[in-house]
JSON list of C-alpha atoms in Angstrom, two decimals:
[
{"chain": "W", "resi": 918, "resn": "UNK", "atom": "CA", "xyz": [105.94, 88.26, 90.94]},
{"chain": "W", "resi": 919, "resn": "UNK", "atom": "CA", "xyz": [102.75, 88.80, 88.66]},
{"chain": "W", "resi": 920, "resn": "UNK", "atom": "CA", "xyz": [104.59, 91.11, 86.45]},
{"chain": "W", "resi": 921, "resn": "UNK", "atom": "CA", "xyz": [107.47, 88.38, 85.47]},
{"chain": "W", "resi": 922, "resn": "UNK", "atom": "CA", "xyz": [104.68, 86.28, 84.03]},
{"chain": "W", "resi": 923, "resn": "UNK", "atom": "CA", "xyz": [103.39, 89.17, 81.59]},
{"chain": "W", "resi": 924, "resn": "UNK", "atom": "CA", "xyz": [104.76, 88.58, 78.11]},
{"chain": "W", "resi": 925, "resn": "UNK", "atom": "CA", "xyz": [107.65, 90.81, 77.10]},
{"chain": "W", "resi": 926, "resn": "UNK", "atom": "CA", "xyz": [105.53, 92.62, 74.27]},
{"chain": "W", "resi": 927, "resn": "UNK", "atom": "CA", "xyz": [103.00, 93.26, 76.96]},
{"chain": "W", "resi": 928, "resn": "UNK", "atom": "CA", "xyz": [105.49, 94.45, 79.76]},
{"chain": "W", "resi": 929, "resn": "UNK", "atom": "CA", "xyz": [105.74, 97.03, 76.59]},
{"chain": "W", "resi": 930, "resn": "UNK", "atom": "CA", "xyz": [102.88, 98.74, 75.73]},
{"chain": "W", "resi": 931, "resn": "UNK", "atom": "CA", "xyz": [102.26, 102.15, 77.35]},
{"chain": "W", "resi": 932, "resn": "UNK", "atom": "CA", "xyz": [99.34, 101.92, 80.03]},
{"chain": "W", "resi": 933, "resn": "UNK", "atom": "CA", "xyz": [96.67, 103.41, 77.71]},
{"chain": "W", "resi": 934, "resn": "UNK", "atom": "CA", "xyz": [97.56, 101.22, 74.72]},
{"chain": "W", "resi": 935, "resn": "UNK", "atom": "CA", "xyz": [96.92, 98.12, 76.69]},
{"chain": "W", "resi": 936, "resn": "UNK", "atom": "CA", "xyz": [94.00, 99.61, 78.14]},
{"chain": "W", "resi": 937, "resn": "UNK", "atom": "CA", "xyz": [92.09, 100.24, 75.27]},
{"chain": "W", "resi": 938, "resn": "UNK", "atom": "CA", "xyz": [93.36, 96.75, 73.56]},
{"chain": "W", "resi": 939, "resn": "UNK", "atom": "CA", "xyz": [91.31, 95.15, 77.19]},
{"chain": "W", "resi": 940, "resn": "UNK", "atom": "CA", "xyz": [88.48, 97.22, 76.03]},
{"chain": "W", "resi": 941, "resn": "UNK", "atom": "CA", "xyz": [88.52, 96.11, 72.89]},
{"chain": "W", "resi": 942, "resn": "UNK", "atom": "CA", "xyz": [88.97, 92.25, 74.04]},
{"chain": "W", "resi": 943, "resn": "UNK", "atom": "CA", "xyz": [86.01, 93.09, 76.11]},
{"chain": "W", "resi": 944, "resn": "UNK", "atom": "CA", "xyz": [83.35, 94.31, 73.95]},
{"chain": "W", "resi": 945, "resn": "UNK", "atom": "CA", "xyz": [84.73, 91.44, 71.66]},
{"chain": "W", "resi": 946, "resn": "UNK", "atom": "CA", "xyz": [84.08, 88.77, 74.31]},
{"chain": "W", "resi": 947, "resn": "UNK", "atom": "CA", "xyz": [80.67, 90.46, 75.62]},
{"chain": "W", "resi": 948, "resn": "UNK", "atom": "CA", "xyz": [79.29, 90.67, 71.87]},
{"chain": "W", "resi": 949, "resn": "UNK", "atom": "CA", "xyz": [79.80, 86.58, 71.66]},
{"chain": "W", "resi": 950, "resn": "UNK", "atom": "CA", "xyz": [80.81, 87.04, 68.21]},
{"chain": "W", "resi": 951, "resn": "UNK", "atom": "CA", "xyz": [83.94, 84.45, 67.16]},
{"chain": "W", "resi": 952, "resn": "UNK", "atom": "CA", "xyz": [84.06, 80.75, 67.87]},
{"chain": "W", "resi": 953, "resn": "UNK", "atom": "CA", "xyz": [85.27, 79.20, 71.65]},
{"chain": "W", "resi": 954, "resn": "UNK", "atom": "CA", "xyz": [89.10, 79.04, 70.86]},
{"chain": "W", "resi": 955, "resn": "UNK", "atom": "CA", "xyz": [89.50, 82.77, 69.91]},
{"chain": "W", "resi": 956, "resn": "UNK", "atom": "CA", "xyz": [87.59, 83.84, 72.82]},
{"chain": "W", "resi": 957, "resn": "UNK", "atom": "CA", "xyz": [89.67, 81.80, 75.06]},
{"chain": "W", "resi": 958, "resn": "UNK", "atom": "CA", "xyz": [92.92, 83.21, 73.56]},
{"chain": "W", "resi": 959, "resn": "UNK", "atom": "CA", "xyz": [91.58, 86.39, 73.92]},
{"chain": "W", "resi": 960, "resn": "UNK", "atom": "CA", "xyz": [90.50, 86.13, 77.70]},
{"chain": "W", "resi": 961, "resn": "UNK", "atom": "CA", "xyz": [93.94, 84.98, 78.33]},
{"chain": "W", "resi": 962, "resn": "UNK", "atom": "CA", "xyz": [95.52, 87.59, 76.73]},
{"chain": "W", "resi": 963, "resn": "UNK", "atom": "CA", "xyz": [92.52, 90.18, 78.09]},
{"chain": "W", "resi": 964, "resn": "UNK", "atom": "CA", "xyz": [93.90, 88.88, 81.89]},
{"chain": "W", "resi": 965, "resn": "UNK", "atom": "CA", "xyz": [97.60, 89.55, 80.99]},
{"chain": "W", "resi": 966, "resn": "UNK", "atom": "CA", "xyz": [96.69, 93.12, 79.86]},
{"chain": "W", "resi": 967, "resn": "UNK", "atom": "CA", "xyz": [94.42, 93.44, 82.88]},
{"chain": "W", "resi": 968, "resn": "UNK", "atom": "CA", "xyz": [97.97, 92.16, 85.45]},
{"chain": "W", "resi": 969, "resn": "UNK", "atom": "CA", "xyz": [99.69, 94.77, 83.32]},
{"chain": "W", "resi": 970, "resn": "UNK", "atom": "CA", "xyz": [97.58, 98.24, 83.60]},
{"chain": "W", "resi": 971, "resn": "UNK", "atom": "CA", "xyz": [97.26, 97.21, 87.39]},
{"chain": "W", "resi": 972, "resn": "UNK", "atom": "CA", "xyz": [100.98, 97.22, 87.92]},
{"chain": "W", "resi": 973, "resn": "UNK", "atom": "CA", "xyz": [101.33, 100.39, 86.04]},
{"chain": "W", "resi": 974, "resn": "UNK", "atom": "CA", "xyz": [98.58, 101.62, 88.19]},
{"chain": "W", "resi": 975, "resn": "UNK", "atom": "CA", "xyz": [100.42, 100.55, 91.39]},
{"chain": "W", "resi": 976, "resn": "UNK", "atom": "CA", "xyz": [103.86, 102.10, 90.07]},
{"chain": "W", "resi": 977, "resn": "UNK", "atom": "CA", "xyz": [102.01, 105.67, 89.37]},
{"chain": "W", "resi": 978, "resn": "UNK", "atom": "CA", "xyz": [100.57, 105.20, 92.70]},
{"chain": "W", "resi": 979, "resn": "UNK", "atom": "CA", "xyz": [103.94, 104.65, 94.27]},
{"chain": "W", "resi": 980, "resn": "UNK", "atom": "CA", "xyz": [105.48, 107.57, 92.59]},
{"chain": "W", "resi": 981, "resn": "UNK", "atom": "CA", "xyz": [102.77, 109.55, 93.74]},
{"chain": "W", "resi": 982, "resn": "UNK", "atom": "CA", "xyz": [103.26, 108.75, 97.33]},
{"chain": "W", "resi": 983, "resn": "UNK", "atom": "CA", "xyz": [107.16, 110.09, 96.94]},
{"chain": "W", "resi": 984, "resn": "UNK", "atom": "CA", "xyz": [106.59, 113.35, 95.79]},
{"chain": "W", "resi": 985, "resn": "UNK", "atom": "CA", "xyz": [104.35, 115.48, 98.06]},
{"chain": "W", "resi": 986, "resn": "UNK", "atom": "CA", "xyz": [105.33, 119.34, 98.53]},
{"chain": "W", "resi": 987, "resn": "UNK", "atom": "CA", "xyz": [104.19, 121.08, 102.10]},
{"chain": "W", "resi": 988, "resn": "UNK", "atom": "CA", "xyz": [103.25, 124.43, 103.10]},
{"chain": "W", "resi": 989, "resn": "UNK", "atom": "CA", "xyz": [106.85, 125.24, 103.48]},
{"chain": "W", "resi": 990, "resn": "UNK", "atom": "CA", "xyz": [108.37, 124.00, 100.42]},
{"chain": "W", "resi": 991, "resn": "UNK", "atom": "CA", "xyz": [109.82, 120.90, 101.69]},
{"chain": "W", "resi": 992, "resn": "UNK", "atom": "CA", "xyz": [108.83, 116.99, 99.75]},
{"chain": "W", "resi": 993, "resn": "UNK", "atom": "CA", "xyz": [108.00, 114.57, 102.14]},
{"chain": "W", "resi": 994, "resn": "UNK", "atom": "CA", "xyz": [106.46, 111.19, 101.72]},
{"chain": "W", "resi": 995, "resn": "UNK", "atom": "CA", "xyz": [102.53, 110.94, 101.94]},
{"chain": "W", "resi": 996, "resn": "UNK", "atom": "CA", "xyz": [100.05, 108.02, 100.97]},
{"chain": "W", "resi": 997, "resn": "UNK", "atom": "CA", "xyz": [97.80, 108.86, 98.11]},
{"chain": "W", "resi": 998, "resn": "UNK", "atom": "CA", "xyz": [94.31, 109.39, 99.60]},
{"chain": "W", "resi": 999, "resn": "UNK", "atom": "CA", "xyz": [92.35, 107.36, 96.84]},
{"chain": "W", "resi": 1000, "resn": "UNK", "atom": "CA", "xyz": [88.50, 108.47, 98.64]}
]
């Protein structure tokens, strides 16, 4: 599974803290300031962010799908319409 190979302190941070650390890594990376090693470390570590906020994203979306209260008061499962 893609989530076993994200580091522990990854698998850590709270979805918003890892997203704006991947925008940071970004604007880092798109300025082309630092030399070829750093921004190689820091793609690889902008990827394992990137693996993490999408499983967080998937989990949300799963939880989402669980709790869905009808007309009459009842919760029945229904897929999240994304569109």
């Amino acid at each position: 599974m893609a989530e076993d190979k994200i580091p522990a302190e990854i698998r850590k941070l709270t979805f918003e803290v890892a997203l704006a650390e991947l925008e940071e890594i970004v604007r880092g990376l798109e300025s082309g300031s630092g030399d070829l090693d750093g921004a190689i470390e820091a793609y690889a570590r902008g990827v394992q962010l990137k693996r993490h906020c999408e499983a967080r994203l998937k989990d949300a979306q799963a939880k989402i799908d669980k709790i869905v209260k009808t007309t009459g008061g009842e919760i029945e499962t229904e897929p999240l319409d994304a569109e």
